Amino acid sequence: MALTPETRLSNADAFLASRALTPEGLERLLSGRTGAARHFLLTSSPVHGLANATSDVDFIRVQSEPMTGARMATQLFEGANHLESVSFAEDEVHAALADLRTLADADPRQAVLGYRGWDKQHELRRKYLERMVNGVALDRTLPYLDHLPELARLWKRSSLHTATEQVLFLSLAEAAGERRGRVGYAVNALLYLMDAMLSHHLDVYSNRKWFLLRWTRFRKGHGDAPGVAAVDALRAPVSEALAGKDTGPLAPALTALLTEVHAVAGEGHPPTLTVEPVGDLVRRRFLPGADLLLGAGTAFLGPDPLPTGAIPLTGPPDGAGDPADLLRAARAGAVTLLPA
């Protein structure tokens, strides 16, 4: 079932009815406790039709007057329902949406950097940006849904990049002979490829715990869409590996899937990575034949200098040495991976 505006309104109506809540009653409660607002937006799982009996009732409150300082959500109770409301001013909402538009139009590298650095630059944090765009107001309008294509494009690019990182880590882990760590990378790669496809089809939701359920729902109505069958084909072998079965290497199949999903959703950009060091590393002797590399906030065993520049997804560059070294450096945060 597609997440259309009508579906969002229907999801919100059904959720509120199931909790014996009404828009009028909620507006009185929220206005009385947090002040009058331009919008009270119901957000998160109720809007997406994913809420269950334990789900909170989350709101974003948008006021006309300026605000300053850090935000803390207000906790409310109505009967057995736990409500949470966080407030933002219209001017900071408009500024955040303008920055969203800029990042959606940027190249993949700048988009990923902007996505990952968003919370340091905005009081309206990234998770609230996504919730706000998807949110349903208590007057049954969707005041920010026009920005969904921009949100989807930025979220898609981030998920494609995360999947690309995870495929590289999977390749390195298998080349290094890891048996267990590789499975975690395979699971993450598959989940973020699902999320990239979902975002490509304008189904955007930040919480990773819902990726698989959203995918299962999505494929019922989009089973013939390009790339969907290829993603589904890898669910069984990845699940078997997660259960401890010997499935053989997973990296070749996930690398091929990554390329296929990029062909569908990558807007002409192939999956690429470049390795960049984070600050200067200092070498110290640890044991005979093993040195310790110290960074600004990390310490690990590995080579110095570390490989830099463009990197193939199937492993480290020629001459880079043991693949475990680059994997340790990435795990320790001594290098960063970005779109080339």
Coordinates of C-alpha atoms in Angstrom, one line a residue:
M1 CA 0.0 0.0 0.0
A2 CA 1.5 3.3 -1.1
L3 CA 1.9 6.0 1.6
T4 CA -0.2 8.6 -0.2
P5 CA -1.6 11.8 1.5
E6 CA -4.9 10.0 1.9
T7 CA -3.2 7.0 3.5
R8 CA -1.5 9.2 6.0
L9 CA -4.7 10.8 7.0
S10 CA -6.4 7.5 7.2
N11 CA -3.6 6.1 9.4
A12 CA -3.7 9.1 11.7
D13 CA -7.5 8.9 12.0
A14 CA -7.5 5.1 12.7
F15 CA -4.7 5.5 15.3
L16 CA -6.4 8.3 17.2
A17 CA -9.7 6.4 17.2
S18 CA -7.9 3.3 18.5
R19 CA -6.6 5.3 21.5
A20 CA -9.9 7.1 22.2
L21 CA -8.3 10.4 21.3
T22 CA -9.9 13.2 19.2
P23 CA -8.1 16.1 17.4
E24 CA -10.2 18.6 19.3
G25 CA -9.4 17.1 22.6
L26 CA -5.7 16.9 21.8
E27 CA -5.6 20.5 20.6
R28 CA -7.1 21.6 23.9
L29 CA -4.6 19.5 25.9
L30 CA -1.6 20.5 23.9
S31 CA -2.5 24.2 23.8
G32 CA -3.2 24.3 27.5
R33 CA 0.2 22.7 28.4
T34 CA 2.5 24.0 25.7
G35 CA 0.8 27.1 24.3
A36 CA -1.2 27.8 21.2
A37 CA 0.5 26.9 17.9
R38 CA 0.3 27.3 14.2
H39 CA 0.5 23.5 13.8
F40 CA 0.4 20.5 16.1
L41 CA 1.7 17.6 13.9
L42 CA 1.1 14.0 14.7
T43 CA 4.3 12.2 13.7
S44 CA 6.2 8.9 13.6
S45 CA 4.7 5.4 13.5
P46 CA 1.0 6.4 13.7
V47 CA 1.3 8.4 10.4
H48 CA 3.1 5.5 8.7
G49 CA 0.5 3.0 9.8
L50 CA 3.1 1.1 11.9
A51 CA 2.0 2.0 15.4
N52 CA 1.2 -0.8 17.9
A53 CA -0.3 -0.9 21.4
T54 CA 2.9 0.4 23.0
S55 CA 3.6 3.3 20.6
D56 CA 3.8 6.8 22.0
V57 CA 1.8 9.7 20.6
D58 CA 4.5 12.0 19.3
F59 CA 3.9 15.6 18.2
I60 CA 5.9 18.5 16.8
R61 CA 4.6 21.9 17.7
V62 CA 5.3 24.8 15.3
Q63 CA 4.8 28.3 16.7
S64 CA 4.8 31.7 15.0
E65 CA 7.0 33.4 17.6
P66 CA 10.8 33.0 17.5
M67 CA 12.5 30.6 19.9
T68 CA 16.0 30.2 21.2
G69 CA 18.0 27.6 23.1
A70 CA 18.0 23.9 23.2
R71 CA 14.7 22.0 23.0
M72 CA 13.3 19.5 25.4
A73 CA 10.2 17.5 24.7
T74 CA 7.2 18.0 27.0
Q75 CA 5.8 14.8 28.4
L76 CA 2.1 14.5 28.8
F77 CA -0.5 11.9 29.7
E78 CA -4.1 11.5 28.5
G79 CA -5.7 8.5 30.1
A80 CA -3.4 5.5 29.3
N81 CA -1.6 7.4 26.5
H82 CA 1.9 8.8 26.8
L83 CA 2.2 12.0 24.7
E84 CA 5.4 13.8 23.8
S85 CA 5.6 17.3 22.2
V86 CA 8.6 19.2 21.0
S87 CA 8.4 22.8 19.8
F88 CA 10.0 24.8 17.0
A89 CA 9.5 28.3 15.6
E90 CA 8.4 28.9 12.0
D91 CA 11.6 30.8 11.2
E92 CA 13.8 27.9 12.1
V93 CA 11.5 25.5 10.3
H94 CA 11.8 27.6 7.1
A95 CA 15.6 27.8 7.5
A96 CA 15.8 24.0 7.9
L97 CA 13.6 23.4 4.9
A98 CA 15.8 25.8 2.8
D99 CA 18.9 23.8 3.9
L100 CA 17.1 20.6 3.0
R101 CA 16.5 21.9 -0.5
T102 CA 20.1 22.9 -0.9
L103 CA 21.4 19.4 0.2
A104 CA 18.9 17.6 -2.0
D105 CA 20.3 19.5 -5.0
A106 CA 24.0 18.9 -4.0
D107 CA 26.3 16.2 -5.3
P108 CA 26.3 12.9 -3.4
R109 CA 29.4 13.8 -1.4
Q110 CA 28.1 17.1 -0.1
A111 CA 24.7 15.5 0.5
V112 CA 26.2 12.8 2.7
L113 CA 28.4 15.3 4.6
G114 CA 25.4 17.6 5.1
Y115 CA 23.2 14.7 6.2
R116 CA 25.7 13.5 8.8
G117 CA 26.5 16.9 10.1
W118 CA 22.9 18.1 10.2
D119 CA 22.4 17.9 13.9
K120 CA 25.5 20.1 14.6
Q121 CA 24.1 22.9 12.5
H122 CA 20.4 22.8 13.3
E123 CA 18.3 22.9 16.5
L124 CA 15.6 21.2 14.5
R125 CA 17.3 17.8 14.5
R126 CA 17.4 15.4 11.6
K127 CA 14.8 13.0 13.1
Y128 CA 12.4 15.9 13.7
L129 CA 12.9 17.2 10.1
E130 CA 11.8 13.8 8.8
R131 CA 8.9 13.6 11.2
M132 CA 7.8 17.2 10.4
V133 CA 7.7 16.6 6.7
N134 CA 5.7 13.4 7.1
G135 CA 3.5 14.9 9.9
V136 CA -0.3 15.1 9.9
A137 CA -1.7 18.3 11.6
L138 CA -4.6 18.0 13.9
D139 CA -6.7 20.0 11.4
R140 CA -6.1 17.1 9.0
T141 CA -3.7 19.0 6.7
L142 CA -0.2 18.0 5.6
P143 CA 1.5 21.4 5.8
Y144 CA 5.1 20.2 4.9
L145 CA 4.5 17.2 2.7
D146 CA 5.4 19.2 -0.4
H147 CA 9.0 18.8 0.8
L148 CA 8.9 15.0 0.7
P149 CA 10.7 14.7 -2.6
E150 CA 13.7 16.7 -1.3
L151 CA 13.6 14.7 2.0
A152 CA 13.5 11.4 0.1
R153 CA 16.4 12.4 -2.2
L154 CA 18.7 13.3 0.7
W155 CA 17.7 10.2 2.8
K156 CA 18.2 8.0 -0.3
R157 CA 21.7 9.3 -0.9
S158 CA 22.6 8.7 2.8
S159 CA 21.2 5.2 2.7
L160 CA 23.0 4.4 -0.6
H161 CA 26.3 5.6 0.9
T162 CA 25.8 3.6 4.1
A163 CA 25.0 0.5 2.1
T164 CA 28.2 1.1 0.1
E165 CA 30.3 1.4 3.2
Q166 CA 28.8 -1.8 4.6
V167 CA 29.5 -3.7 1.4
L168 CA 33.1 -2.6 1.6
F169 CA 33.4 -3.6 5.2
L170 CA 31.8 -7.0 4.4
S171 CA 34.4 -7.5 1.6
L172 CA 37.2 -6.6 4.0
A173 CA 35.9 -8.8 6.8
E174 CA 35.6 -11.8 4.5
A175 CA 39.0 -11.2 3.1
A176 CA 40.4 -11.0 6.6
G177 CA 38.7 -14.3 7.5
E178 CA 36.1 -13.0 9.9
R179 CA 33.2 -15.3 10.5
R180 CA 30.8 -13.3 12.6
G181 CA 31.5 -9.6 12.0
R182 CA 30.9 -10.1 8.3
V183 CA 27.3 -11.1 8.9
G184 CA 26.5 -7.8 10.7
Y185 CA 27.8 -5.9 7.7
A186 CA 25.8 -8.0 5.3
V187 CA 22.6 -7.4 7.4
N188 CA 23.2 -3.6 7.5
A189 CA 24.0 -3.5 3.7
L190 CA 20.7 -5.3 2.9
L191 CA 18.7 -3.1 5.3
Y192 CA 20.1 0.1 3.9
L193 CA 19.6 -1.0 0.3
M194 CA 15.9 -1.6 1.3
D195 CA 15.7 1.9 2.8
A196 CA 17.3 3.5 -0.3
M197 CA 14.7 1.8 -2.5
L198 CA 11.9 2.9 -0.1
S199 CA 13.1 6.5 -0.1
H200 CA 13.4 6.4 -3.9
H201 CA 9.7 5.7 -3.9
L202 CA 9.0 8.5 -1.4
D203 CA 8.6 6.2 1.6
V204 CA 10.9 7.9 4.2
Y205 CA 11.2 7.0 7.8
S206 CA 14.4 7.4 9.9
N207 CA 13.9 4.6 12.5
R208 CA 15.9 1.5 11.3
K209 CA 13.7 -0.8 13.4
W210 CA 11.0 -0.3 10.8
F211 CA 13.0 -0.9 7.7
L212 CA 12.1 -4.5 7.2
L213 CA 8.4 -4.1 8.0
R214 CA 8.2 -1.1 5.7
W215 CA 9.9 -3.2 3.0
T216 CA 7.5 -6.1 3.4
R217 CA 4.6 -3.8 3.1
F218 CA 6.1 -1.9 0.1
R219 CA 6.9 -5.0 -1.9
K220 CA 3.2 -6.1 -1.8
G221 CA 2.3 -3.2 -4.0
H222 CA 5.6 -2.8 -5.9
G223 CA 6.9 -6.3 -6.4
D224 CA 7.5 -5.7 -10.1
A225 CA 9.5 -2.5 -9.5
P226 CA 13.1 -2.6 -10.8
G227 CA 15.4 -3.9 -8.1
V228 CA 12.8 -5.3 -5.7
A229 CA 13.2 -8.9 -6.7
A230 CA 17.0 -8.6 -6.5
V231 CA 16.8 -7.3 -2.9
D232 CA 14.4 -10.1 -1.9
A233 CA 16.6 -12.7 -3.4
L234 CA 19.3 -12.0 -0.9
R235 CA 17.1 -12.0 2.2
A236 CA 17.3 -15.8 2.5
P237 CA 21.1 -16.2 2.4
V238 CA 21.7 -13.3 4.7
S239 CA 19.1 -14.7 7.2
E240 CA 20.8 -18.1 7.0
A241 CA 24.2 -16.6 7.7
L242 CA 22.7 -14.7 10.6
A243 CA 21.4 -18.0 12.0
G244 CA 24.9 -19.4 11.9
K245 CA 24.7 -21.4 8.7
D246 CA 27.7 -21.7 6.4
T247 CA 26.5 -19.7 3.3
G248 CA 29.9 -19.1 1.8
P249 CA 31.0 -15.5 0.9
L250 CA 28.3 -12.9 0.8
A251 CA 30.3 -10.0 -0.5
P252 CA 30.1 -10.9 -4.3
A253 CA 26.3 -11.1 -4.3
L254 CA 25.8 -7.9 -2.2
T255 CA 28.3 -6.0 -4.4
A256 CA 26.3 -7.0 -7.4
L257 CA 23.0 -6.0 -5.6
L258 CA 24.6 -2.7 -4.6
T259 CA 25.4 -2.0 -8.3
E260 CA 21.9 -2.9 -9.3
V261 CA 20.2 -0.7 -6.7
H262 CA 22.4 2.2 -7.7
A263 CA 21.4 1.7 -11.3
V264 CA 17.8 2.1 -10.2
A265 CA 18.0 4.8 -7.5
G266 CA 21.5 6.3 -7.9
E267 CA 20.5 9.0 -10.5
G268 CA 23.5 8.0 -12.6
H269 CA 26.0 7.9 -9.8
P270 CA 27.8 4.5 -9.4
P271 CA 28.7 3.2 -5.9
T272 CA 32.1 4.8 -5.2
L273 CA 34.2 5.4 -2.1
T274 CA 37.2 7.4 -1.2
V275 CA 39.3 6.9 2.0
E276 CA 40.4 9.9 3.9
P277 CA 42.4 10.0 7.1
V278 CA 40.9 11.7 10.2
G279 CA 43.7 13.9 11.5
D280 CA 47.3 12.9 11.9
L281 CA 48.2 9.6 13.4
V282 CA 51.1 9.1 15.8
R283 CA 52.9 5.7 15.9
R284 CA 54.0 4.1 19.2
R285 CA 55.6 0.7 19.9
F286 CA 53.1 -1.7 21.4
L287 CA 54.7 -5.1 21.1
P288 CA 57.6 -6.4 19.0
G289 CA 56.4 -6.3 15.4
A290 CA 53.2 -4.5 16.3
D291 CA 52.8 -0.7 16.6
L292 CA 49.9 1.3 18.1
L293 CA 48.5 4.2 16.1
L294 CA 47.1 7.0 18.1
G295 CA 44.6 9.5 16.7
A296 CA 42.6 12.4 18.1
G297 CA 40.1 10.1 19.8
T298 CA 41.2 6.6 18.8
A299 CA 43.9 3.9 19.2
F300 CA 44.3 0.8 17.1
L301 CA 46.8 -1.6 15.6
G302 CA 47.5 -1.0 11.9
P303 CA 49.9 0.3 9.3
D304 CA 51.1 3.8 8.9
P305 CA 50.4 5.4 6.5
L306 CA 46.9 4.2 5.9
P307 CA 45.6 3.9 2.3
T308 CA 43.9 7.0 0.9
G309 CA 42.0 7.9 -2.2
A310 CA 39.5 5.9 -4.3
I311 CA 38.9 2.4 -3.2
P312 CA 37.3 -0.6 -4.9
L313 CA 34.4 -2.2 -3.2
T314 CA 35.9 -5.6 -3.3
G315 CA 38.8 -4.7 -1.0
P316 CA 41.6 -2.4 -0.3
P317 CA 43.7 -0.8 -3.1
D318 CA 46.6 -2.8 -4.5
G319 CA 49.6 -2.7 -2.2
A320 CA 47.5 -1.6 0.8
G321 CA 48.5 -4.7 2.8
D322 CA 46.2 -6.8 5.0
P323 CA 42.5 -5.9 4.5
A324 CA 42.1 -6.3 8.3
D325 CA 44.2 -3.1 8.8
L326 CA 41.9 -0.9 6.8
L327 CA 38.9 -2.5 8.5
R328 CA 40.4 -1.7 12.0
A329 CA 41.1 1.8 10.9
A330 CA 37.5 2.4 9.8
R331 CA 36.2 0.8 13.0
A332 CA 38.4 3.0 15.1
G333 CA 37.3 6.1 13.3
A334 CA 40.8 6.8 12.0
V335 CA 39.6 7.1 8.4
T336 CA 36.4 8.3 6.9
L337 CA 34.7 7.0 3.7
L338 CA 32.8 9.3 1.4
P339 CA 31.5 9.2 -2.1
A340 CA 34.3 9.7 -4.5

